[in-house]
PDB file of C-alpha atoms in Angstrom:
ATOM      1  CA  UNK V   1      31.576 -35.084 -16.613  1.00 52.00           C
ATOM      2  CA  UNK V   2      30.398 -37.127 -13.523  1.00 58.00           C
ATOM      3  CA  UNK V   3      31.704 -34.321 -11.111  1.00 69.00           C
ATOM      4  CA  UNK V   4      29.314 -31.819 -12.845  1.00 86.00           C
ATOM      5  CA  UNK V   5      26.210 -33.814 -12.069  1.00 92.00           C
ATOM      6  CA  UNK V   6      25.799 -32.664  -8.359  1.00 94.00           C
ATOM      7  CA  UNK V   7      26.351 -28.904  -8.977  1.00 93.00           C
ATOM      8  CA  UNK V   8      24.160 -28.777 -12.097  1.00 94.00           C
ATOM      9  CA  UNK V   9      21.493 -30.754 -10.336  1.00 96.00           C
ATOM     10  CA  UNK V  10      21.758 -28.030  -7.466  1.00 96.00           C
ATOM     11  CA  UNK V  11      21.634 -25.237  -9.824  1.00 95.00           C
ATOM     12  CA  UNK V  12      18.579 -26.702 -11.623  1.00 96.00           C
ATOM     13  CA  UNK V  13      16.535 -27.302  -8.316  1.00 96.00           C
ATOM     14  CA  UNK V  14      17.634 -23.647  -7.093  1.00 95.00           C
ATOM     15  CA  UNK V  15      16.144 -22.073 -10.464  1.00 95.00           C
ATOM     16  CA  UNK V  16      12.974 -24.034 -10.202  1.00 94.00           C
ATOM     17  CA  UNK V  17      12.667 -23.115  -6.681  1.00 94.00           C
ATOM     18  CA  UNK V  18      13.050 -19.501  -7.406  1.00 93.00           C
ATOM     19  CA  UNK V  19      10.752 -19.404 -10.077  1.00 92.00           C
ATOM     20  CA  UNK V  20       8.098 -20.761  -7.884  1.00 90.00           C
ATOM     21  CA  UNK V  21       9.065 -18.464  -5.158  1.00 91.00           C
ATOM     22  CA  UNK V  22       8.634 -15.520  -7.437  1.00 87.00           C
ATOM     23  CA  UNK V  23       5.184 -16.342  -8.044  1.00 83.00           C
ATOM     24  CA  UNK V  24       4.034 -16.271  -4.637  1.00 82.00           C
ATOM     25  CA  UNK V  25       6.360 -13.562  -3.191  1.00 76.00           C
ATOM     26  CA  UNK V  26       4.229 -10.605  -3.920  1.00 71.00           C
ATOM     27  CA  UNK V  27       0.875 -12.227  -3.347  1.00 74.00           C
ATOM     28  CA  UNK V  28      -1.087 -10.169  -0.644  1.00 69.00           C
ATOM     29  CA  UNK V  29      -1.232 -11.813   2.749  1.00 69.00           C
ATOM     30  CA  UNK V  30      -4.751 -10.790   2.936  1.00 67.00           C
ATOM     31  CA  UNK V  31      -7.793 -10.239   0.835  1.00 58.00           C
ATOM     32  CA  UNK V  32      -8.169 -12.277  -2.320  1.00 56.00           C
ATOM     33  CA  UNK V  33      -7.141 -15.715  -1.378  1.00 56.00           C
ATOM     34  CA  UNK V  34      -4.441 -17.480  -3.116  1.00 57.00           C
ATOM     35  CA  UNK V  35      -4.744 -21.177  -3.963  1.00 57.00           C
ATOM     36  CA  UNK V  36      -2.914 -23.228  -1.092  1.00 66.00           C
ATOM     37  CA  UNK V  37      -1.490 -25.753  -3.572  1.00 70.00           C
ATOM     38  CA  UNK V  38       0.794 -22.739  -5.125  1.00 76.00           C
ATOM     39  CA  UNK V  39       2.271 -22.369  -1.598  1.00 81.00           C
ATOM     40  CA  UNK V  40       2.749 -26.149  -1.042  1.00 85.00           C
ATOM     41  CA  UNK V  41       4.621 -26.432  -4.403  1.00 88.00           C
ATOM     42  CA  UNK V  42       7.190 -23.627  -3.387  1.00 90.00           C
ATOM     43  CA  UNK V  43       7.544 -25.345   0.101  1.00 89.00           C
ATOM     44  CA  UNK V  44       8.052 -28.759  -1.700  1.00 91.00           C
ATOM     45  CA  UNK V  45      10.643 -27.124  -4.335  1.00 94.00           C
ATOM     46  CA  UNK V  46      12.707 -25.715  -1.407  1.00 94.00           C
ATOM     47  CA  UNK V  47      12.487 -28.730   1.013  1.00 92.00           C
ATOM     48  CA  UNK V  48      13.830 -30.627  -1.858  1.00 94.00           C
ATOM     49  CA  UNK V  49      16.646 -28.131  -2.599  1.00 95.00           C
ATOM     50  CA  UNK V  50      17.495 -28.048   1.173  1.00 93.00           C
ATOM     51  CA  UNK V  51      17.628 -31.714   1.499  1.00 93.00           C
ATOM     52  CA  UNK V  52      19.777 -31.985  -1.672  1.00 95.00           C
ATOM     53  CA  UNK V  53      22.460 -29.532  -0.250  1.00 93.00           C
ATOM     54  CA  UNK V  54      22.610 -31.313   2.838  1.00 92.00           C
ATOM     55  CA  UNK V  55      23.259 -34.609   1.253  1.00 93.00           C
ATOM     56  CA  UNK V  56      25.738 -33.268  -1.164  1.00 94.00           C
ATOM     57  CA  UNK V  57      27.441 -30.380   0.940  1.00 92.00           C
ATOM     58  CA  UNK V  58      31.029 -31.496   0.412  1.00 92.00           C
ATOM     59  CA  UNK V  59      30.781 -31.758  -3.436  1.00 93.00           C
ATOM     60  CA  UNK V  60      28.902 -28.491  -3.377  1.00 94.00           C
ATOM     61  CA  UNK V  61      31.389 -26.635  -1.666  1.00 92.00           C
ATOM     62  CA  UNK V  62      34.206 -28.070  -3.648  1.00 92.00           C
ATOM     63  CA  UNK V  63      32.459 -26.944  -6.740  1.00 92.00           C
ATOM     64  CA  UNK V  64      32.115 -23.352  -5.340  1.00 91.00           C
ATOM     65  CA  UNK V  65      29.074 -23.105  -3.229  1.00 92.00           C
ATOM     66  CA  UNK V  66      29.254 -20.113  -1.011  1.00 91.00           C
ATOM     67  CA  UNK V  67      27.975 -19.984   2.559  1.00 91.00           C
ATOM     68  CA  UNK V  68      25.771 -17.035   1.713  1.00 93.00           C
ATOM     69  CA  UNK V  69      24.097 -19.276  -0.855  1.00 94.00           C
ATOM     70  CA  UNK V  70      22.975 -21.714   1.918  1.00 94.00           C
ATOM     71  CA  UNK V  71      21.783 -18.812   4.096  1.00 94.00           C
ATOM     72  CA  UNK V  72      19.735 -17.612   1.133  1.00 95.00           C
ATOM     73  CA  UNK V  73      17.812 -20.895   0.681  1.00 95.00           C
ATOM     74  CA  UNK V  74      17.233 -21.149   4.609  1.00 94.00           C
ATOM     75  CA  UNK V  75      16.103 -17.430   4.525  1.00 95.00           C
ATOM     76  CA  UNK V  76      13.336 -18.052   1.814  1.00 94.00           C
ATOM     77  CA  UNK V  77      12.197 -21.111   3.615  1.00 93.00           C
ATOM     78  CA  UNK V  78      11.950 -18.828   6.632  1.00 94.00           C
ATOM     79  CA  UNK V  79      10.258 -16.206   4.730  1.00 93.00           C
ATOM     80  CA  UNK V  80       7.707 -18.706   3.512  1.00 91.00           C
ATOM     81  CA  UNK V  81       6.709 -20.032   6.888  1.00 92.00           C
ATOM     82  CA  UNK V  82       6.263 -16.449   8.136  1.00 93.00           C
ATOM     83  CA  UNK V  83       4.107 -15.515   5.284  1.00 90.00           C
ATOM     84  CA  UNK V  84       1.837 -18.540   5.938  1.00 89.00           C
ATOM     85  CA  UNK V  85       1.747 -17.663   9.495  1.00 91.00           C
ATOM     86  CA  UNK V  86       0.576 -14.168   8.531  1.00 90.00           C
ATOM     87  CA  UNK V  87      -1.980 -15.916   6.365  1.00 87.00           C
ATOM     88  CA  UNK V  88      -3.232 -18.413   8.776  1.00 88.00           C
ATOM     89  CA  UNK V  89      -2.251 -17.302  12.442  1.00 90.00           C
ATOM     90  CA  UNK V  90      -0.919 -20.892  13.002  1.00 89.00           C
ATOM     91  CA  UNK V  91       1.968 -20.512  15.585  1.00 87.00           C
ATOM     92  CA  UNK V  92       3.798 -23.601  14.084  1.00 87.00           C
ATOM     93  CA  UNK V  93       4.581 -21.754  10.782  1.00 90.00           C
ATOM     94  CA  UNK V  94       5.748 -18.838  13.115  1.00 92.00           C
ATOM     95  CA  UNK V  95       8.061 -21.208  15.215  1.00 90.00           C
ATOM     96  CA  UNK V  96       9.291 -22.965  12.050  1.00 91.00           C
ATOM     97  CA  UNK V  97      10.378 -19.646  10.586  1.00 94.00           C
ATOM     98  CA  UNK V  98      12.220 -18.727  13.669  1.00 94.00           C
ATOM     99  CA  UNK V  99      14.226 -22.011  13.567  1.00 93.00           C
ATOM    100  CA  UNK V 100      15.427 -21.347  10.300  1.00 94.00           C
ATOM    101  CA  UNK V 101      16.540 -17.800  10.946  1.00 96.00           C
ATOM    102  CA  UNK V 102      17.988 -18.553  14.145  1.00 95.00           C
ATOM    103  CA  UNK V 103      20.148 -21.073  12.499  1.00 94.00           C
ATOM    104  CA  UNK V 104      21.225 -18.770   9.853  1.00 96.00           C
ATOM    105  CA  UNK V 105      22.280 -16.383  12.673  1.00 96.00           C
ATOM    106  CA  UNK V 106      24.111 -18.867  14.704  1.00 95.00           C
ATOM    107  CA  UNK V 107      26.126 -20.082  11.758  1.00 93.00           C
ATOM    108  CA  UNK V 108      26.761 -16.609  10.382  1.00 92.00           C
ATOM    109  CA  UNK V 109      25.823 -17.884   6.670  1.00 93.00           C
ATOM    110  CA  UNK V 110      25.880 -14.350   5.313  1.00 93.00           C
ATOM    111  CA  UNK V 111      29.015 -13.178   7.300  1.00 86.00           C
ATOM    112  CA  UNK V 112      31.551 -12.426   4.801  1.00 76.00           C
ATOM    113  CA  UNK V 113      35.179 -13.652   5.391  1.00 65.00           C
ATOM    114  CA  UNK V 114      37.819 -10.975   5.876  1.00 56.00           C
ATOM    115  CA  UNK V 115      39.606 -11.947   2.590  1.00 48.00           C
ATOM    116  CA  UNK V 116      36.387 -11.837   0.666  1.00 54.00           C
ATOM    117  CA  UNK V 117      35.867  -8.114   1.020  1.00 56.00           C
ATOM    118  CA  UNK V 118      32.385  -6.609   1.243  1.00 74.00           C
ATOM    119  CA  UNK V 119      30.097  -7.853  -1.390  1.00 84.00           C
ATOM    120  CA  UNK V 120      27.386  -5.200  -1.835  1.00 87.00           C
ATOM    121  CA  UNK V 121      24.809  -7.703  -2.899  1.00 90.00           C
ATOM    122  CA  UNK V 122      25.478 -10.059  -0.092  1.00 92.00           C
ATOM    123  CA  UNK V 123      25.370  -7.186   2.329  1.00 93.00           C
ATOM    124  CA  UNK V 124      21.908  -6.311   1.258  1.00 93.00           C
ATOM    125  CA  UNK V 125      20.861  -9.769   1.597  1.00 94.00           C
ATOM    126  CA  UNK V 126      22.393  -9.887   5.233  1.00 95.00           C
ATOM    127  CA  UNK V 127      20.474  -6.661   6.061  1.00 96.00           C
ATOM    128  CA  UNK V 128      17.405  -8.107   4.823  1.00 96.00           C
ATOM    129  CA  UNK V 129      17.895 -11.260   6.776  1.00 97.00           C
ATOM    130  CA  UNK V 130      18.113  -9.186   9.953  1.00 97.00           C
ATOM    131  CA  UNK V 131      15.025  -7.222   9.332  1.00 97.00           C
ATOM    132  CA  UNK V 132      12.978 -10.166   8.805  1.00 96.00           C
ATOM    133  CA  UNK V 133      14.498 -12.181  11.841  1.00 97.00           C
ATOM    134  CA  UNK V 134      13.861  -9.195  13.934  1.00 97.00           C
ATOM    135  CA  UNK V 135      10.031  -9.209  12.923  1.00 96.00           C
ATOM    136  CA  UNK V 136       9.801 -12.776  13.728  1.00 96.00           C
ATOM    137  CA  UNK V 137      11.545 -12.645  17.191  1.00 95.00           C
ATOM    138  CA  UNK V 138       9.387  -9.666  17.849  1.00 93.00           C
ATOM    139  CA  UNK V 139       6.073 -11.393  17.320  1.00 93.00           C
ATOM    140  CA  UNK V 140       7.314 -14.464  18.928  1.00 90.00           C
ATOM    141  CA  UNK V 141       8.223 -12.444  21.960  1.00 87.00           C
ATOM    142  CA  UNK V 142      11.881 -13.596  22.056  1.00 90.00           C
ATOM    143  CA  UNK V 143      13.005 -10.506  23.947  1.00 88.00           C
ATOM    144  CA  UNK V 144      16.682 -11.702  24.525  1.00 91.00           C
ATOM    145  CA  UNK V 145      17.247 -12.433  21.064  1.00 95.00           C
ATOM    146  CA  UNK V 146      15.668  -9.136  19.768  1.00 94.00           C
ATOM    147  CA  UNK V 147      18.155  -7.236  21.926  1.00 94.00           C
ATOM    148  CA  UNK V 148      21.201  -9.320  20.240  1.00 96.00           C
ATOM    149  CA  UNK V 149      19.658  -8.681  16.792  1.00 97.00           C
ATOM    150  CA  UNK V 150      19.315  -4.951  17.176  1.00 96.00           C
ATOM    151  CA  UNK V 151      22.926  -4.667  18.441  1.00 96.00           C
ATOM    152  CA  UNK V 152      24.322  -6.697  15.568  1.00 96.00           C
ATOM    153  CA  UNK V 153      21.866  -4.887  13.067  1.00 96.00           C
ATOM    154  CA  UNK V 154      22.833  -1.415  13.982  1.00 96.00           C
ATOM    155  CA  UNK V 155      26.627  -2.491  13.960  1.00 95.00           C
ATOM    156  CA  UNK V 156      26.019  -3.871  10.430  1.00 94.00           C
ATOM    157  CA  UNK V 157      24.390  -0.662   9.130  1.00 94.00           C
ATOM    158  CA  UNK V 158      27.082   1.499  10.579  1.00 93.00           C
ATOM    159  CA  UNK V 159      29.919  -0.544   8.826  1.00 91.00           C
ATOM    160  CA  UNK V 160      28.039  -0.504   5.463  1.00 90.00           C
ATOM    161  CA  UNK V 161      27.850   3.291   5.997  1.00 89.00           C
ATOM    162  CA  UNK V 162      31.377   3.578   6.590  1.00 88.00           C
ATOM    163  CA  UNK V 163      32.828   0.969   4.168  1.00 86.00           C
ATOM    164  CA  UNK V 164      30.319   0.943   1.404  1.00 87.00           C
ATOM    165  CA  UNK V 165      30.087   4.594   0.795  1.00 82.00           C
ATOM    166  CA  UNK V 166      29.197   4.373  -2.936  1.00 81.00           C
ATOM    167  CA  UNK V 167      25.878   3.156  -1.943  1.00 84.00           C
ATOM    168  CA  UNK V 168      23.246   4.713   0.004  1.00 85.00           C
ATOM    169  CA  UNK V 169      22.051   2.896   3.256  1.00 90.00           C
ATOM    170  CA  UNK V 170      19.802   5.541   4.554  1.00 88.00           C
ATOM    171  CA  UNK V 171      16.525   3.533   4.491  1.00 92.00           C
ATOM    172  CA  UNK V 172      18.432   0.833   6.606  1.00 95.00           C
ATOM    173  CA  UNK V 173      19.453   3.658   9.113  1.00 94.00           C
ATOM    174  CA  UNK V 174      15.915   4.537   9.274  1.00 94.00           C
ATOM    175  CA  UNK V 175      14.995   0.800   9.913  1.00 95.00           C
ATOM    176  CA  UNK V 176      17.354   0.622  12.810  1.00 96.00           C
ATOM    177  CA  UNK V 177      15.910   3.950  14.421  1.00 95.00           C
ATOM    178  CA  UNK V 178      12.355   2.411  13.999  1.00 95.00           C
ATOM    179  CA  UNK V 179      13.256  -0.870  16.021  1.00 95.00           C
ATOM    180  CA  UNK V 180      15.226   0.926  18.677  1.00 95.00           C
ATOM    181  CA  UNK V 181      12.310   3.394  19.280  1.00 94.00           C
ATOM    182  CA  UNK V 182       9.785   0.358  19.234  1.00 94.00           C
ATOM    183  CA  UNK V 183      11.910  -1.544  21.835  1.00 91.00           C
ATOM    184  CA  UNK V 184      12.252   1.552  23.854  1.00 90.00           C
ATOM    185  CA  UNK V 185       8.572   2.149  24.115  1.00 89.00           C
ATOM    186  CA  UNK V 186       7.824  -1.549  24.800  1.00 84.00           C
ATOM    187  CA  UNK V 187      10.409  -2.117  27.361  1.00 76.00           C
ATOM    188  CA  UNK V 188       7.691  -1.789  30.113  1.00 63.00           C
ATOM    189  CA  UNK V 189       6.200  -4.924  29.033  1.00 61.00           C
ATOM    190  CA  UNK V 190       9.398  -7.065  28.741  1.00 58.00           C
ATOM    191  CA  UNK V 191       9.157  -8.631  32.379  1.00 56.00           C
ATOM    192  CA  UNK V 192       5.633  -8.981  32.889  1.00 61.00           C
ATOM    193  CA  UNK V 193       3.378 -11.870  32.005  1.00 64.00           C
ATOM    194  CA  UNK V 194       2.622 -12.752  28.416  1.00 66.00           C
ATOM    195  CA  UNK V 195       0.101 -10.701  26.539  1.00 75.00           C
ATOM    196  CA  UNK V 196      -1.034 -14.046  24.805  1.00 76.00           C
ATOM    197  CA  UNK V 197      -3.590 -16.375  26.381  1.00 70.00           C
ATOM    198  CA  UNK V 198      -1.409 -18.664  28.632  1.00 67.00           C
ATOM    199  CA  UNK V 199      -2.583 -21.663  30.112  1.00 59.00           C
ATOM    200  CA  UNK V 200      -0.028 -21.186  32.732  1.00 59.00           C
ATOM    201  CA  UNK V 201      -1.811 -17.989  33.926  1.00 61.00           C
ATOM    202  CA  UNK V 202      -5.082 -18.129  32.607  1.00 63.00           C
ATOM    203  CA  UNK V 203      -7.953 -20.539  33.170  1.00 59.00           C
ATOM    204  CA  UNK V 204      -9.222 -22.590  30.137  1.00 57.00           C
ATOM    205  CA  UNK V 205     -12.209 -21.182  28.567  1.00 54.00           C
ATOM    206  CA  UNK V 206     -14.278 -24.219  28.732  1.00 55.00           C
ATOM    207  CA  UNK V 207     -13.824 -24.300  32.626  1.00 56.00           C
ATOM    208  CA  UNK V 208     -15.877 -21.195  32.961  1.00 54.00           C
ATOM    209  CA  UNK V 209     -19.520 -22.162  33.093  1.00 60.00           C
ATOM    210  CA  UNK V 210     -20.929 -19.229  31.090  1.00 55.00           C
ATOM    211  CA  UNK V 211     -18.399 -19.781  28.303  1.00 52.00           C
ATOM    212  CA  UNK V 212     -18.931 -23.539  28.519  1.00 57.00           C
ATOM    213  CA  UNK V 213     -22.658 -23.079  28.052  1.00 60.00           C
ATOM    214  CA  UNK V 214     -21.855 -21.046  24.719  1.00 57.00           C
ATOM    215  CA  UNK V 215     -19.351 -23.495  23.424  1.00 59.00           C
ATOM    216  CA  UNK V 216     -21.866 -26.376  23.990  1.00 62.00           C
ATOM    217  CA  UNK V 217     -24.422 -24.466  21.571  1.00 62.00           C
ATOM    218  CA  UNK V 218     -21.517 -23.515  19.284  1.00 62.00           C
ATOM    219  CA  UNK V 219     -22.377 -19.883  19.552  1.00 60.00           C
ATOM    220  CA  UNK V 220     -19.170 -18.531  20.762  1.00 62.00           C
ATOM    221  CA  UNK V 221     -16.700 -18.706  17.742  1.00 72.00           C
ATOM    222  CA  UNK V 222     -14.072 -15.834  17.329  1.00 79.00           C
ATOM    223  CA  UNK V 223     -12.481 -16.735  13.942  1.00 84.00           C
ATOM    224  CA  UNK V 224     -11.301 -13.563  12.394  1.00 88.00           C
ATOM    225  CA  UNK V 225     -10.077 -10.216  13.325  1.00 90.00           C
ATOM    226  CA  UNK V 226      -8.979  -7.099  11.371  1.00 91.00           C
ATOM    227  CA  UNK V 227      -6.230  -5.128  13.014  1.00 92.00           C
ATOM    228  CA  UNK V 228      -5.455  -1.541  11.611  1.00 90.00           C
ATOM    229  CA  UNK V 229      -4.328   1.793  12.687  1.00 85.00           C
ATOM    230  CA  UNK V 230      -4.552   5.331  11.160  1.00 84.00           C
ATOM    231  CA  UNK V 231      -2.647   7.372  13.512  1.00 83.00           C
ATOM    232  CA  UNK V 232       0.311   9.572  12.268  1.00 81.00           C
ATOM    233  CA  UNK V 233       3.862   8.978  13.693  1.00 85.00           C
ATOM    234  CA  UNK V 234       2.805   5.690  15.507  1.00 90.00           C
ATOM    235  CA  UNK V 235       5.593   3.885  17.081  1.00 93.00           C
ATOM    236  CA  UNK V 236       6.114   0.912  14.565  1.00 93.00           C
ATOM    237  CA  UNK V 237       8.533  -1.597  12.980  1.00 94.00           C
ATOM    238  CA  UNK V 238       8.127  -2.235   9.505  1.00 90.00           C
ATOM    239  CA  UNK V 239       4.038  -2.314   8.970  1.00 89.00           C
ATOM    240  CA  UNK V 240       3.486  -3.496  12.720  1.00 93.00           C
ATOM    241  CA  UNK V 241       2.689  -0.678  14.930  1.00 93.00           C
ATOM    242  CA  UNK V 242       2.994  -0.980  18.619  1.00 92.00           C
ATOM    243  CA  UNK V 243      -0.870  -1.137  19.079  1.00 91.00           C
ATOM    244  CA  UNK V 244      -1.337  -3.810  16.452  1.00 93.00           C
ATOM    245  CA  UNK V 245       1.531  -5.702  17.924  1.00 92.00           C
ATOM    246  CA  UNK V 246      -0.021  -6.001  21.297  1.00 90.00           C
ATOM    247  CA  UNK V 247      -3.542  -6.753  19.959  1.00 91.00           C
ATOM    248  CA  UNK V 248      -2.044  -9.382  17.837  1.00 91.00           C
ATOM    249  CA  UNK V 249      -0.576 -11.267  20.836  1.00 88.00           C
ATOM    250  CA  UNK V 250      -3.661 -10.668  22.832  1.00 87.00           C
ATOM    251  CA  UNK V 251      -5.487 -12.791  20.202  1.00 89.00           C
ATOM    252  CA  UNK V 252      -3.216 -15.654  20.514  1.00 88.00           C
ATOM    253  CA  UNK V 253      -2.452 -18.569  22.531  1.00 82.00           C
ATOM    254  CA  UNK V 254       1.096 -18.495  24.074  1.00 76.00           C
ATOM    255  CA  UNK V 255       3.130 -21.228  22.390  1.00 68.00           C
ATOM    256  CA  UNK V 256       3.991 -24.286  24.409  1.00 61.00           C
ATOM    257  CA  UNK V 257       6.245 -27.400  24.244  1.00 47.00           C
ATOM    258  CA  UNK V 258       9.825 -27.804  24.946  1.00 42.00           C
ATOM    259  CA  UNK V 259      11.078 -25.265  22.247  1.00 42.00           C
ATOM    260  CA  UNK V 260       9.372 -22.471  23.966  1.00 44.00           C
ATOM    261  CA  UNK V 261      11.405 -22.787  27.310  1.00 45.00           C
ATOM    262  CA  UNK V 262      13.261 -19.523  27.045  1.00 45.00           C
ATOM    263  CA  UNK V 263      17.213 -19.766  27.296  1.00 45.00           C
ATOM    264  CA  UNK V 264      19.758 -16.958  27.460  1.00 47.00           C
ATOM    265  CA  UNK V 265      21.189 -15.852  24.078  1.00 51.00           C
ATOM    266  CA  UNK V 266      25.195 -16.071  24.454  1.00 47.00           C
ATOM    267  CA  UNK V 267      27.375 -14.003  22.307  1.00 47.00           C
ATOM    268  CA  UNK V 268      31.053 -14.054  21.637  1.00 43.00           C
ATOM    269  CA  UNK V 269      33.139 -11.029  22.903  1.00 40.00           C
ATOM    270  CA  UNK V 270      33.321  -9.848  19.361  1.00 42.00           C
ATOM    271  CA  UNK V 271      29.624  -9.750  18.923  1.00 41.00           C
ATOM    272  CA  UNK V 272      29.346 -13.083  16.912  1.00 42.00           C
ATOM    273  CA  UNK V 273      26.932 -15.817  18.251  1.00 42.00           C
ATOM    274  CA  UNK V 274      28.326 -18.878  19.381  1.00 41.00           C
ATOM    275  CA  UNK V 275      27.903 -21.755  16.551  1.00 39.00           C
ATOM    276  CA  UNK V 276      26.378 -24.598  18.610  1.00 35.00           C
ATOM    277  CA  UNK V 277      26.229 -26.871  15.511  1.00 34.00           C
ATOM    278  CA  UNK V 278      29.297 -28.791  14.140  1.00 30.00           C
ATOM    279  CA  UNK V 279      27.813 -29.253  10.646  1.00 32.00           C
ATOM    280  CA  UNK V 280      26.898 -26.330   8.556  1.00 40.00           C
ATOM    281  CA  UNK V 281      23.653 -26.687   6.538  1.00 43.00           C
ATOM    282  CA  UNK V 282      21.813 -29.118   8.897  1.00 48.00           C
ATOM    283  CA  UNK V 283      18.737 -27.729  10.394  1.00 53.00           C
ATOM    284  CA  UNK V 284      16.151 -29.689  12.072  1.00 49.00           C
ATOM    285  CA  UNK V 285      12.871 -29.056  10.238  1.00 47.00           C
ATOM    286  CA  UNK V 286      10.928 -31.650  12.081  1.00 49.00           C
ATOM    287  CA  UNK V 287      10.298 -29.873  15.534  1.00 46.00           C
ATOM    288  CA  UNK V 288       6.818 -29.278  15.425  1.00 45.00           C
ATOM    289  CA  UNK V 289       6.128 -31.749  17.923  1.00 45.00           C
ATOM    290  CA  UNK V 290       8.396 -29.911  20.651  1.00 48.00           C
ATOM    291  CA  UNK V 291       6.988 -26.446  19.407  1.00 53.00           C
ATOM    292  CA  UNK V 292       3.221 -26.730  19.616  1.00 59.00           C
ATOM    293  CA  UNK V 293       0.448 -27.973  22.041  1.00 64.00           C
ATOM    294  CA  UNK V 294      -2.219 -29.968  20.075  1.00 67.00           C
ATOM    295  CA  UNK V 295      -4.566 -29.439  22.830  1.00 68.00           C
ATOM    296  CA  UNK V 296      -4.817 -25.779  22.404  1.00 72.00           C
ATOM    297  CA  UNK V 297      -7.592 -24.205  20.102  1.00 77.00           C
ATOM    298  CA  UNK V 298      -6.544 -22.681  16.943  1.00 83.00           C
ATOM    299  CA  UNK V 299      -5.804 -18.959  17.023  1.00 87.00           C
ATOM    300  CA  UNK V 300      -8.278 -16.620  15.182  1.00 89.00           C
ATOM    301  CA  UNK V 301      -6.898 -15.462  11.637  1.00 90.00           C
ATOM    302  CA  UNK V 302      -5.948 -11.720  11.764  1.00 90.00           C
ATOM    303  CA  UNK V 303      -5.233  -9.377   9.014  1.00 90.00           C
ATOM    304  CA  UNK V 304      -2.829  -6.553  10.120  1.00 91.00           C
ATOM    305  CA  UNK V 305      -3.085  -3.604   7.933  1.00 90.00           C
ATOM    306  CA  UNK V 306      -1.016  -0.158   8.321  1.00 90.00           C
ATOM    307  CA  UNK V 307      -2.788   2.953   7.134  1.00 88.00           C
ATOM    308  CA  UNK V 308      -4.568   0.999   4.430  1.00 88.00           C
ATOM    309  CA  UNK V 309      -6.968   2.716   1.599  1.00 88.00           C
ATOM    310  CA  UNK V 310     -10.423   2.104   1.622  1.00 88.00           C
ATOM    311  CA  UNK V 311     -10.223  -0.243  -1.268  1.00 87.00           C
ATOM    312  CA  UNK V 312      -7.848  -2.396   0.567  1.00 85.00           C
ATOM    313  CA  UNK V 313      -9.835  -2.354   3.719  1.00 86.00           C
ATOM    314  CA  UNK V 314     -12.843  -3.471   1.757  1.00 85.00           C
ATOM    315  CA  UNK V 315     -10.974  -5.999  -0.275  1.00 82.00           C
ATOM    316  CA  UNK V 316      -9.819  -7.740   3.141  1.00 85.00           C
ATOM    317  CA  UNK V 317     -12.991  -7.250   4.821  1.00 81.00           C
ATOM    318  CA  UNK V 318     -15.364  -8.828   2.451  1.00 75.00           C
ATOM    319  CA  UNK V 319     -13.767 -12.292   2.070  1.00 62.00           C
ATOM    320  CA  UNK V 320     -13.798 -12.558   5.824  1.00 48.00           C
TER     321      UNK V 320
END
């Protein structure tokens, strides 16, 4: 039937994108390089899928498409962008990741309606989304968003513990404790100047005579850095310790452009964020011009390792 064409095409595109995503999901961010064309194919598949659901949204909803399925697509794209940022240290990938995650959050794609009950699978997807969005917001230094996310994430875990008792959420409770501890220790740095090298506060390297001299001779080149730590009981979130978090920022340029102008994060009284979009599923994926300054030099590539074994440390160090 003609009515089945759109949902069948959507499912085919979704399955194709998922298969390609599975091939690159577990590829190490550092060490042995993975050919870029693999990631290009995955990006292309998900962008085709995303565009298709935008163009055929009404028919897909009528055929049974759920909001969390749209959120899952956007979350995968955000995950891919963040993975590319970790591999390349290019700020544009970090910013693109933030755009997708913020849209998912604002539109509540994973939020389950009261009449739907609490689907355990969707709940785990929502928890994973919050953990990933927290990490992206933390690295991007979006302090206000991090505070809102921590509150919502904590409330979601408490709700899961209370209403999904047949499932263990102890690991997620530990994740909440990690981010709360991290933010508590890092509070002293919230209202000071950025740790990243910022054109507003720092003079441009070429303006310093002795640095300019080295640049002219192409001697001074900082391209790679290996950030790791072996201390026990470190303050950390995921595998990002407080020390490596600060070092990472010190080795990057502060993002610029109109996107970076910080605005307060508004919330509803019931804890849900205000949806500023009249149409769900429409995320602008062409904001690079507003997010990055082409005049800034590239960031050095960084490998961030948490308590790595010697074999992993050598595998990462040798290609660099």
